[in-house]
CSV table of C-alpha atoms in Angstrom, one decimal:
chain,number,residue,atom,x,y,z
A,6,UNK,CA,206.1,-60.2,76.3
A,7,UNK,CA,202.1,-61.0,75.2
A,8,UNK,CA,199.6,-62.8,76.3
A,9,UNK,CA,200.6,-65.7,74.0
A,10,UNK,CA,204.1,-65.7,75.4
A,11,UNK,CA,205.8,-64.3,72.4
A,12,UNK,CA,207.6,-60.9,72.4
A,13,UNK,CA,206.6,-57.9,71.3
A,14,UNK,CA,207.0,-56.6,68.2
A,15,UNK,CA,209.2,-53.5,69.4
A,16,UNK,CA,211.5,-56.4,71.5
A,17,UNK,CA,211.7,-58.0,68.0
A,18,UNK,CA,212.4,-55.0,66.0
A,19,UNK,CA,215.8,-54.8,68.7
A,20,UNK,CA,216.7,-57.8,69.2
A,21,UNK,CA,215.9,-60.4,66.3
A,22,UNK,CA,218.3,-61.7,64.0
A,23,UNK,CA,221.4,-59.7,65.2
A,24,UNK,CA,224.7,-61.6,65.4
A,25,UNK,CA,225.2,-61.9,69.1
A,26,UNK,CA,228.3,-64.6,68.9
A,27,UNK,CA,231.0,-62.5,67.7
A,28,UNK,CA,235.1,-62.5,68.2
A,29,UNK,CA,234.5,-58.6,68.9
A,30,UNK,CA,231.4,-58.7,71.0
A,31,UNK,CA,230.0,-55.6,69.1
A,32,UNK,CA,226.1,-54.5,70.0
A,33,UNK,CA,225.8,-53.8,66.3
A,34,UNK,CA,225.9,-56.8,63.9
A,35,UNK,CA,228.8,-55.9,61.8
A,36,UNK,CA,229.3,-55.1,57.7
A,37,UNK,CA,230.6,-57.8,56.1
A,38,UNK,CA,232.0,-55.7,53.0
A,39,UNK,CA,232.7,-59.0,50.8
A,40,UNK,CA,232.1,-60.0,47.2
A,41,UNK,CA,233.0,-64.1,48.3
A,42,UNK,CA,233.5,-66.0,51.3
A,43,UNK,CA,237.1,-69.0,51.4
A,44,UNK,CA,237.0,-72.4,52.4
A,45,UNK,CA,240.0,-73.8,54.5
A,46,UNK,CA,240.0,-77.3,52.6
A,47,UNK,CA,238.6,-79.5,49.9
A,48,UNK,CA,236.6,-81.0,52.3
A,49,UNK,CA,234.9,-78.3,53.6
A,50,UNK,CA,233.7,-77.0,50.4
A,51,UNK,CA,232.1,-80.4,50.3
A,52,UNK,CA,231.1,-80.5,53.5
A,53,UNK,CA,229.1,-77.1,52.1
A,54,UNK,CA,227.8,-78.8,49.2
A,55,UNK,CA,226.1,-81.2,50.5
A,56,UNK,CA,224.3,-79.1,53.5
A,57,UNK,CA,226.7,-80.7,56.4
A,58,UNK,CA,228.2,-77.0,56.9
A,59,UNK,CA,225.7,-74.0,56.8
A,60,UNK,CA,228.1,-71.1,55.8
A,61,UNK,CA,228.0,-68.8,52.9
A,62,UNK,CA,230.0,-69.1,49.7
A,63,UNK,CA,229.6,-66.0,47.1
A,64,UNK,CA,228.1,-62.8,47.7
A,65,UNK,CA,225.3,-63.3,45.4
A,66,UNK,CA,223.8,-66.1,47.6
A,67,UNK,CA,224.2,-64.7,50.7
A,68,UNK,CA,226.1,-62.5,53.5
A,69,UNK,CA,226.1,-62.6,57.2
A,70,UNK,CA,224.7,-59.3,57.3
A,71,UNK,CA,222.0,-59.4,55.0
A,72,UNK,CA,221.0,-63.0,57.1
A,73,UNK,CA,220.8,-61.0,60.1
A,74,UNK,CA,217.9,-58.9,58.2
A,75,UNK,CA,216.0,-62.0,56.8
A,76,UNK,CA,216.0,-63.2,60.4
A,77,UNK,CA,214.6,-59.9,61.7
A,78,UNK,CA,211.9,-60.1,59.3
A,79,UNK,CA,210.9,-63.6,59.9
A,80,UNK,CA,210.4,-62.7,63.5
A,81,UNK,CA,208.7,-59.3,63.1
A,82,UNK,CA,205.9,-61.2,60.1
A,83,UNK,CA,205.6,-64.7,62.1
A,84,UNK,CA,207.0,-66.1,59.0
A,85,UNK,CA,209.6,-69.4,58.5
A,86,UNK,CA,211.8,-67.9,56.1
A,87,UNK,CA,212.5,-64.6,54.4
A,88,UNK,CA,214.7,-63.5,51.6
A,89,UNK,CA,216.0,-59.4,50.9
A,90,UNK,CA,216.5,-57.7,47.7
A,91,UNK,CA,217.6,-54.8,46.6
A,92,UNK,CA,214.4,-53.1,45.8
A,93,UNK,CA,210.7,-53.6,46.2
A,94,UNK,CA,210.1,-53.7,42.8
A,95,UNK,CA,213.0,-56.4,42.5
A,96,UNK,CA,211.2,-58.6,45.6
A,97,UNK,CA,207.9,-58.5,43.2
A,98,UNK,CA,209.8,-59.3,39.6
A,99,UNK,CA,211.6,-61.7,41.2
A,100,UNK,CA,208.6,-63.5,42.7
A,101,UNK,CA,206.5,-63.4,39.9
A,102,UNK,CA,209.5,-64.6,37.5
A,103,UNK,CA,210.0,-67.9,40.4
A,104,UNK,CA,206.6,-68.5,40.8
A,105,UNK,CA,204.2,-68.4,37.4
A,106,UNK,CA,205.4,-70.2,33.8
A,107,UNK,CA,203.4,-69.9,30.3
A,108,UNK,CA,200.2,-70.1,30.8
A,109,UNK,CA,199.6,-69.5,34.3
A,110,UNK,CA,197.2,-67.3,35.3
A,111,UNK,CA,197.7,-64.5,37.8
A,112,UNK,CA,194.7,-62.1,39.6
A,113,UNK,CA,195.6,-58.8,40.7
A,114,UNK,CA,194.0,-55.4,41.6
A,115,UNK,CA,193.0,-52.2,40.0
A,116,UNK,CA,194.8,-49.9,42.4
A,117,UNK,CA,198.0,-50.8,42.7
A,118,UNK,CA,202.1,-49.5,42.4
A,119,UNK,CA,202.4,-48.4,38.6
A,120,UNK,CA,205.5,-49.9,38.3
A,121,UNK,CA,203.9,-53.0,39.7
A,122,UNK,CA,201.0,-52.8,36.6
A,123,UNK,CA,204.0,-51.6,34.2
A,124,UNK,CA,205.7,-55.1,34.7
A,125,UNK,CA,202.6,-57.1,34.6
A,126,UNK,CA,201.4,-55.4,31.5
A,127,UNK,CA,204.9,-55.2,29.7
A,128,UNK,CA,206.8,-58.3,30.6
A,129,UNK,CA,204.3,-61.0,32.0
A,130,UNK,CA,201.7,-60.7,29.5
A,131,UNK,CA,204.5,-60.8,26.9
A,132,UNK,CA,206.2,-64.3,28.5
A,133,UNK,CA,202.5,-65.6,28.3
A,134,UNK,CA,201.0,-65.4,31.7
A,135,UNK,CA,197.2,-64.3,31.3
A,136,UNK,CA,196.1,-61.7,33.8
A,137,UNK,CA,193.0,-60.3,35.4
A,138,UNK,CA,192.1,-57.3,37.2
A,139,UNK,CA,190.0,-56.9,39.8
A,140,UNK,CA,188.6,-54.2,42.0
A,141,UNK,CA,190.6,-54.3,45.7
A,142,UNK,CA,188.4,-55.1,48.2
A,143,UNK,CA,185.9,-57.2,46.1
A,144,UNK,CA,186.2,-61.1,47.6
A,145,UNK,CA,183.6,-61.9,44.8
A,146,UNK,CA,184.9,-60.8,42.2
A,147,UNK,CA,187.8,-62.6,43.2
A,148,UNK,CA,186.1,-66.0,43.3
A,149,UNK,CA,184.4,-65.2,39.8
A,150,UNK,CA,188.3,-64.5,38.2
A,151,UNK,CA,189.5,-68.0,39.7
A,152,UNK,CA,190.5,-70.8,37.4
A,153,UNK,CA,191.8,-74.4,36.6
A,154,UNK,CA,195.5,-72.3,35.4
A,155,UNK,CA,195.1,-69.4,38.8
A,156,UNK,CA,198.5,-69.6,40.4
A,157,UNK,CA,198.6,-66.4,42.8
A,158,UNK,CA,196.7,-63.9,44.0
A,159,UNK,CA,198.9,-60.5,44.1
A,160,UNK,CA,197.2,-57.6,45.8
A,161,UNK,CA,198.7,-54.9,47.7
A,162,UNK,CA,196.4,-53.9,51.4
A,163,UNK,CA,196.9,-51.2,51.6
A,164,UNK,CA,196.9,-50.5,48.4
A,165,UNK,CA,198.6,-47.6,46.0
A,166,UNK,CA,197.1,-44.5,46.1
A,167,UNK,CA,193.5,-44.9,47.7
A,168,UNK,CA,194.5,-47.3,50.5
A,169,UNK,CA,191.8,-50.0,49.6
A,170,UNK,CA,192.3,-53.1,52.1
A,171,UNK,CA,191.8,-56.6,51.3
A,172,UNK,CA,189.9,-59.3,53.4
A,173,UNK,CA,193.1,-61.1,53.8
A,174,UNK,CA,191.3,-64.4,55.6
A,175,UNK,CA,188.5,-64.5,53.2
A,176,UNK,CA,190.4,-64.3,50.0
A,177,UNK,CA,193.0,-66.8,51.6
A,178,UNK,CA,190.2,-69.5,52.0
A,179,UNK,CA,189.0,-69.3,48.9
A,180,UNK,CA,192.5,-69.2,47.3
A,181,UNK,CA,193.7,-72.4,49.3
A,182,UNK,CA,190.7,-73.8,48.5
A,183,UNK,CA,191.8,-73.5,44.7
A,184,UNK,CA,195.5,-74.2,45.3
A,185,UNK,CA,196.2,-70.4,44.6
A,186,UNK,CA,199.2,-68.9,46.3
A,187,UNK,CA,198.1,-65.8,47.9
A,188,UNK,CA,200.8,-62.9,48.1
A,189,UNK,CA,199.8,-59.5,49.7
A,190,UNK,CA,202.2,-56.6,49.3
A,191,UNK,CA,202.3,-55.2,52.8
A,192,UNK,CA,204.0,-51.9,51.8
A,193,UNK,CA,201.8,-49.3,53.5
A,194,UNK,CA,201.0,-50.8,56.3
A,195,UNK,CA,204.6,-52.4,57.9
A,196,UNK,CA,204.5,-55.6,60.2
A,197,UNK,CA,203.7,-53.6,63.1
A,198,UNK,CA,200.5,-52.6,61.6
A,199,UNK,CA,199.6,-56.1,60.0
A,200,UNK,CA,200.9,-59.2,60.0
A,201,UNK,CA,199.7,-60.5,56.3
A,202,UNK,CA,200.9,-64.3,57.2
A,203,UNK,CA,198.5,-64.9,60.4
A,204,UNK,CA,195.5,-63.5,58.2
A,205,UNK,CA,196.3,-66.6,55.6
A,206,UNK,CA,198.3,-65.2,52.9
A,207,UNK,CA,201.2,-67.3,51.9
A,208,UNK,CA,204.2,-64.6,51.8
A,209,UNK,CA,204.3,-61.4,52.6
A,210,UNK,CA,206.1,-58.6,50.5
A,211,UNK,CA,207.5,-55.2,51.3
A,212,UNK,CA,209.6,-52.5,49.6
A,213,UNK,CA,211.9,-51.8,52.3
A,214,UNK,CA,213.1,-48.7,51.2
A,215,UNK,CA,209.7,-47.4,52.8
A,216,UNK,CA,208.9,-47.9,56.6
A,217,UNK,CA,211.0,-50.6,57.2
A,218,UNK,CA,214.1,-48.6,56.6
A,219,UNK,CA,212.3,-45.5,57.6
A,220,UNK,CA,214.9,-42.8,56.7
A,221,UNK,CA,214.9,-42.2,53.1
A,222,UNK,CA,218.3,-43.6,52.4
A,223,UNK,CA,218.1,-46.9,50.9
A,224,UNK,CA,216.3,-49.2,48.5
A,225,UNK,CA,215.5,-52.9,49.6
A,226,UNK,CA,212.7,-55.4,49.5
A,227,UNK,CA,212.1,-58.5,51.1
A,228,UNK,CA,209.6,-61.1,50.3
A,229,UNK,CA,208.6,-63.5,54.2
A,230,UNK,CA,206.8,-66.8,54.1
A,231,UNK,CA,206.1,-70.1,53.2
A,232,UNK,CA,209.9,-72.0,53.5
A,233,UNK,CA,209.2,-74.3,50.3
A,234,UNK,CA,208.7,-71.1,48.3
A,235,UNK,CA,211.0,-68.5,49.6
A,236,UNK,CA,213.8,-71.4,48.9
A,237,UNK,CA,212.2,-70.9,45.5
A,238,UNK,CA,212.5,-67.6,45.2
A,239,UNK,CA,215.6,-67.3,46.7
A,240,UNK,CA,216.8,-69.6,43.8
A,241,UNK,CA,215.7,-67.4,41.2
A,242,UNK,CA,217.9,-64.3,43.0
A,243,UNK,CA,220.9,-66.0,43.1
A,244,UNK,CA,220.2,-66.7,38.8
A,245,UNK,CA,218.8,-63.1,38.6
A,246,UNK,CA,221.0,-61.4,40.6
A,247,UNK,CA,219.0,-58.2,42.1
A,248,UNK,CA,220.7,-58.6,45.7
A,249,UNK,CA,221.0,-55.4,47.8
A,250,UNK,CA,224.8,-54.5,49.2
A,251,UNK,CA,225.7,-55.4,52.5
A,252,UNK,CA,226.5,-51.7,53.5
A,253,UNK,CA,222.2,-50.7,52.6
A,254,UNK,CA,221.3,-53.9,54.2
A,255,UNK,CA,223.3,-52.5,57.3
A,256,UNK,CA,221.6,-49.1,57.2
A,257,UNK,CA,218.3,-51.6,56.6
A,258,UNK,CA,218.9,-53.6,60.0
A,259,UNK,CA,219.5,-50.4,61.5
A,260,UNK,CA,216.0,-48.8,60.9
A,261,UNK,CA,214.2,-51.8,62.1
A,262,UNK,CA,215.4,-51.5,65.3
A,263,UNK,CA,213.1,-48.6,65.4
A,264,UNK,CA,210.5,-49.3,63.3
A,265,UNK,CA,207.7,-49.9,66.2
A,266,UNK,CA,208.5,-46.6,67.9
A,267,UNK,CA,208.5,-44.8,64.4
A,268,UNK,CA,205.5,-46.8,63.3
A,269,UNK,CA,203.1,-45.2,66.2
A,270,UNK,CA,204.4,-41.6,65.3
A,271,UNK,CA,203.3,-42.1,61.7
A,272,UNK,CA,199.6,-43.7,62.5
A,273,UNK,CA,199.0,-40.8,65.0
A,274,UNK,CA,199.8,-38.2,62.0
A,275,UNK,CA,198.1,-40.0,59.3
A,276,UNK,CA,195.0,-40.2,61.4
A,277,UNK,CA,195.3,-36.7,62.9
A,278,UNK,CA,195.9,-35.3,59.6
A,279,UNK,CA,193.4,-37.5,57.7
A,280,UNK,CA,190.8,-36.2,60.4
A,281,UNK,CA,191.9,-32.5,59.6
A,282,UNK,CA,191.4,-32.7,55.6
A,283,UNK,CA,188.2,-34.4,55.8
A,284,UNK,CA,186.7,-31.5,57.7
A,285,UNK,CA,187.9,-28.9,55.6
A,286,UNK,CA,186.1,-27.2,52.7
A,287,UNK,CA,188.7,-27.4,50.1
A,288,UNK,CA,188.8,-30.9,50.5
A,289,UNK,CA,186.2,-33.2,48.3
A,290,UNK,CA,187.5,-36.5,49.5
A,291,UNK,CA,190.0,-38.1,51.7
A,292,UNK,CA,190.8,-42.3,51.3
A,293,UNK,CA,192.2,-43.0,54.9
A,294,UNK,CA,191.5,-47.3,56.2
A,295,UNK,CA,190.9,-44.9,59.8
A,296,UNK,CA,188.2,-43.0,58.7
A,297,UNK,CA,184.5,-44.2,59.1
A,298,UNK,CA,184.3,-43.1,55.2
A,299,UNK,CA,186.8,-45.3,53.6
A,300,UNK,CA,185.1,-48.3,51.8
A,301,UNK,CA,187.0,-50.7,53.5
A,302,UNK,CA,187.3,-48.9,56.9
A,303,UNK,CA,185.5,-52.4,59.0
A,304,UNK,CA,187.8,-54.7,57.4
A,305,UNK,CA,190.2,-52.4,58.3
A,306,UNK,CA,189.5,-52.4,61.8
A,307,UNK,CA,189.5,-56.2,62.0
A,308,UNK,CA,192.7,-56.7,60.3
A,309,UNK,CA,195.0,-53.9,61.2
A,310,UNK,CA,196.3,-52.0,64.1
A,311,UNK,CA,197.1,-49.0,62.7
A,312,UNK,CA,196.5,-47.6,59.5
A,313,UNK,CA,199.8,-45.5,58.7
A,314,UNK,CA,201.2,-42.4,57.6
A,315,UNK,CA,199.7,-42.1,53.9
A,316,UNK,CA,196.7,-39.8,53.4
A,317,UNK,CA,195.0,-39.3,49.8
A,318,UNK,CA,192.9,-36.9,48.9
A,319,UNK,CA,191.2,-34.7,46.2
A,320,UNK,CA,191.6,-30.7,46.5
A,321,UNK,CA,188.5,-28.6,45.6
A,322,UNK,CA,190.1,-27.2,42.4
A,323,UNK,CA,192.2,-27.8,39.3
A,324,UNK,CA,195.9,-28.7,38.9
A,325,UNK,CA,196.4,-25.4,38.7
A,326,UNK,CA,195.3,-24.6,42.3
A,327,UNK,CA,196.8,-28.3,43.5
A,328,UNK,CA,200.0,-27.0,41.9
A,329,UNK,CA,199.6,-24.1,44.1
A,330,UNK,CA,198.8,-26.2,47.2
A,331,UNK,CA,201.9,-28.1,46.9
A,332,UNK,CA,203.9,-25.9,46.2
A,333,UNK,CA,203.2,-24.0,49.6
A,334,UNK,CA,203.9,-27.0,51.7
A,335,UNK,CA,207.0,-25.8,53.8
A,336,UNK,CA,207.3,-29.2,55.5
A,337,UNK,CA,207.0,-31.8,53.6
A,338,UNK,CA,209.6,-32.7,51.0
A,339,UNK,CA,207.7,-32.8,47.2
A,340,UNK,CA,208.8,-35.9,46.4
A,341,UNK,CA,208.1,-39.6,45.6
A,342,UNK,CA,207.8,-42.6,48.1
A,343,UNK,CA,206.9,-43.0,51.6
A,344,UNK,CA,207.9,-44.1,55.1
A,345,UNK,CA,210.6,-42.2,55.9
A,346,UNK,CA,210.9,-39.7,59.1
A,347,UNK,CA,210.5,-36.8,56.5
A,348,UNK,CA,207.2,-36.0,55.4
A,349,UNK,CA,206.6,-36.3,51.8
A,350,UNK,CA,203.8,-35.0,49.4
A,351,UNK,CA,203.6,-35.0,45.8
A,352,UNK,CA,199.8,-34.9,43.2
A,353,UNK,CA,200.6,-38.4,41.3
A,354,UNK,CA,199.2,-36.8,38.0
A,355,UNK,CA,202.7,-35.0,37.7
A,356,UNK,CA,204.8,-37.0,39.8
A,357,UNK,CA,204.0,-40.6,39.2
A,358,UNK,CA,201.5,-41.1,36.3
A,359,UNK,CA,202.6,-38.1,34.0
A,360,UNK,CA,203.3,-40.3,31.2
A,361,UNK,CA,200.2,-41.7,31.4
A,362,UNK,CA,197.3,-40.9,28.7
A,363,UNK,CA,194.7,-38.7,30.9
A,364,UNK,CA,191.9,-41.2,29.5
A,365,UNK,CA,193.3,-43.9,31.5
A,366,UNK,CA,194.1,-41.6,34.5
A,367,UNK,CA,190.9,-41.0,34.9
A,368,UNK,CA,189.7,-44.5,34.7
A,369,UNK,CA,191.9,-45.1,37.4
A,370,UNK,CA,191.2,-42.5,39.7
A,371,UNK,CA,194.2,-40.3,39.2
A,372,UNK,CA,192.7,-36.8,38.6
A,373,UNK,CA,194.2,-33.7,38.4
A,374,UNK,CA,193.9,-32.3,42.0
A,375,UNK,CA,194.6,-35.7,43.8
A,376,UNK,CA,197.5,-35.4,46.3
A,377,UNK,CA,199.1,-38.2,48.2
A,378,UNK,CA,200.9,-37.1,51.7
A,379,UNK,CA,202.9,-39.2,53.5
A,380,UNK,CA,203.5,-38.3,56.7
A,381,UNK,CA,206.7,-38.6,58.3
A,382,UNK,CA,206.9,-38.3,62.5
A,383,UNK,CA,207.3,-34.3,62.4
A,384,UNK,CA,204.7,-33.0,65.5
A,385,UNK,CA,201.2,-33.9,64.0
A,386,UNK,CA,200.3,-30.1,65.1
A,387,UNK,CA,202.6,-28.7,62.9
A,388,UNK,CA,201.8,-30.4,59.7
A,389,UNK,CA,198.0,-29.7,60.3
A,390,UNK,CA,199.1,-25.7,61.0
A,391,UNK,CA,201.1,-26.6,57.5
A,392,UNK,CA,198.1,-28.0,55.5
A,393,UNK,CA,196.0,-25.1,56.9
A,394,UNK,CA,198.3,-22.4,55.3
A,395,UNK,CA,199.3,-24.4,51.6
A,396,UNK,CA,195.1,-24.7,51.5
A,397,UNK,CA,194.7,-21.2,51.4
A,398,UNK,CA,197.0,-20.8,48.0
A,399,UNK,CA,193.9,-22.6,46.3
């Protein structure tokens, strides 16, 4: 338990949420593999209707299972109420289509999830919602963009691929202070590492299929906050209908139970490894929130503690040579994504932005040698001795 009397975030991770008044007294909160839930009488249905009997009633509103998840999240953010999904990207569409209308204005950040920026760009803009972009990290230029119309603040901290970091309490007072709904994606860095709500943002969003679930086998996202507007959003899930299956919010509510031990393994190889690249020759630049180099590395400090498993960095050559480089990775998995106990690696100008023009690639950063590892909780020595041989194929 800490200081403050509250438990830890590993005793959380265990014990929150999980159904421990059951006719079968299992340790493990059980499936409930059901599209829709009965009522023994007229009355009860009423009874239901008008909140006098807390129960669920169709799968798309809700199952025992996926409860027990919303509940662990709750606990392991600080937050009053959370709602899952069945994606990360379905968390964000979902919030965005609850929470902004015709004319509402919405500020987000350069750097950021492409699918993210592909919705914004293709569907809000289109329904009317005016948008501005900002550089991540820059509280000023965030006060500048603000306006009668603002409704929400969207930036991911960490952020997607240079691992810029937001001044979560400043940005928060200033949005408040302009009835703007702050909404940090907390993706890369996991509640153990940050806990978005206590810094002032108003909900919390993660794509679950990342750290939370940890093991490369599921998609989910859940969005933690503010009651009033979770009951919002969860209102526009039950309409839109992106809820996750109990059996992946199962294999969900079983990663979390390990997600503090995991989340140490994965902060210890990010730093060791960003540590490593940014010593080596054949390495122009590494964005890591733990190095003394990284733009945002005090805010960092203050607001974190720890800074994860992602690494970026720029290779010394062409995409040739990063071609080479990745291909002689023999541990980590060349792949998309993040989080998991497997290491992953992949250069984003093939693997995520290949379809973009190479004009706007290189506005946003993306060049041609830029890798993106994500390191998984192999034996930090071993991916290092890894790197070390794949850098000599340059």
């Amino acid at each position: 338990m800490t200081e403050s009397g509250r438990r830890g975030e590993g005793t959380d991770a265990v014990h929150a949420g999980e159904l421990r008044q059951q006719e079968a007294n299992s340790i493990t909160t059980p499936i409930y593999q059901t599209s829709t839930f009965w009522f023994k009488h007229s009355q009860e249905v009423i009874d239901y209707n008008e909140g006098r009997n807390v129960r669920e009633e169709y799968g798309r509103y809700g199952n025992p299972t996926w409860r027990s998840v919303e509940r662990k999240m709750s606990d392991l953010e600080g937050g009053d109420e959370s709602v899952l999904f069945a994606s990360g990207m379905c968390a964000a569409t979902t919030t965005f289509f609850a929470l902004l209308s015709p004319g509402s204005h919405l500020i987000v950040t350069r750097d950021c999830y492409r699918r993210t920026r592909q919705f914004i760009d293709d569907f809000l803009v289109r329904f009317g919602i005016e948008v501005t972009v900002i550089e991540p990290g820059d509280t000023e230029a965030f006060e500048r963009a603000l306006r009668p119309e603002t409704a929400i603040f969207f930036t991911e901290s960490p952020t997607n691929p240079f691992l810029r970091v937001a001044d979560i309490p400043a940005v928060s007072e200033i949005a408040h202070a302009n009835g703007v709904t702050v909404i940090i994606d907390s993706t890369f860095a996991s509640p153990i590492n940050q806990r978005a709500l206590a810094l002032g943002a108003d909900l919390v969003l993660h794509s679950a299929t990342k750290y939370l679930g940890g093991h490369n086998d599921l998609l989910a996202g859940t969005v933690t906050g503010n009651p009033e507007i979770v009951s919002t959003i969860r209102s526009a899930l039950g309409i839109l209908g992106g809820v996750i299956d109990s059996h992946g919010a199962w294999l969900l509510l079983r990663g979390l139970k390990t997600l503090a031990l995991r989340m140490e393994r994965h902060n210890q190889n990010g730093l060791a490894v960003a540590r490593y690249l940014a010593s080596h020759d054949r390495v122009r630049r590494v964005w890591y929130p733990g190095l003394a180099s990284h733009p945002d590395h005090a805010v960092a400090k203050e607001q974190m503690r720890g800074f994860g498993g992602v690494v970026t960095f720029e290779i010394d050559t062409d995409l040739a040579g990063a071609c080479r480089f990745v291909d002689a990775t023999r541990l980590p998995y060349q792949a998309p994504s993040l989080g998991g106990v497997e290491s992953l690696i992949e250069l984003p100008v093939t693997m995520s932005f290949w379809e973009m023009p190479a004009e706007q690639r290189q506005r946003l950063g993306i060049t041609d040698s830029l890798c993106r590892l994500a390191c998984g909780v192999e034996d930090p020595a071993d991916l290092i001795a890894d790197l070390e041989q794949a850098l000599e194929a340059v």
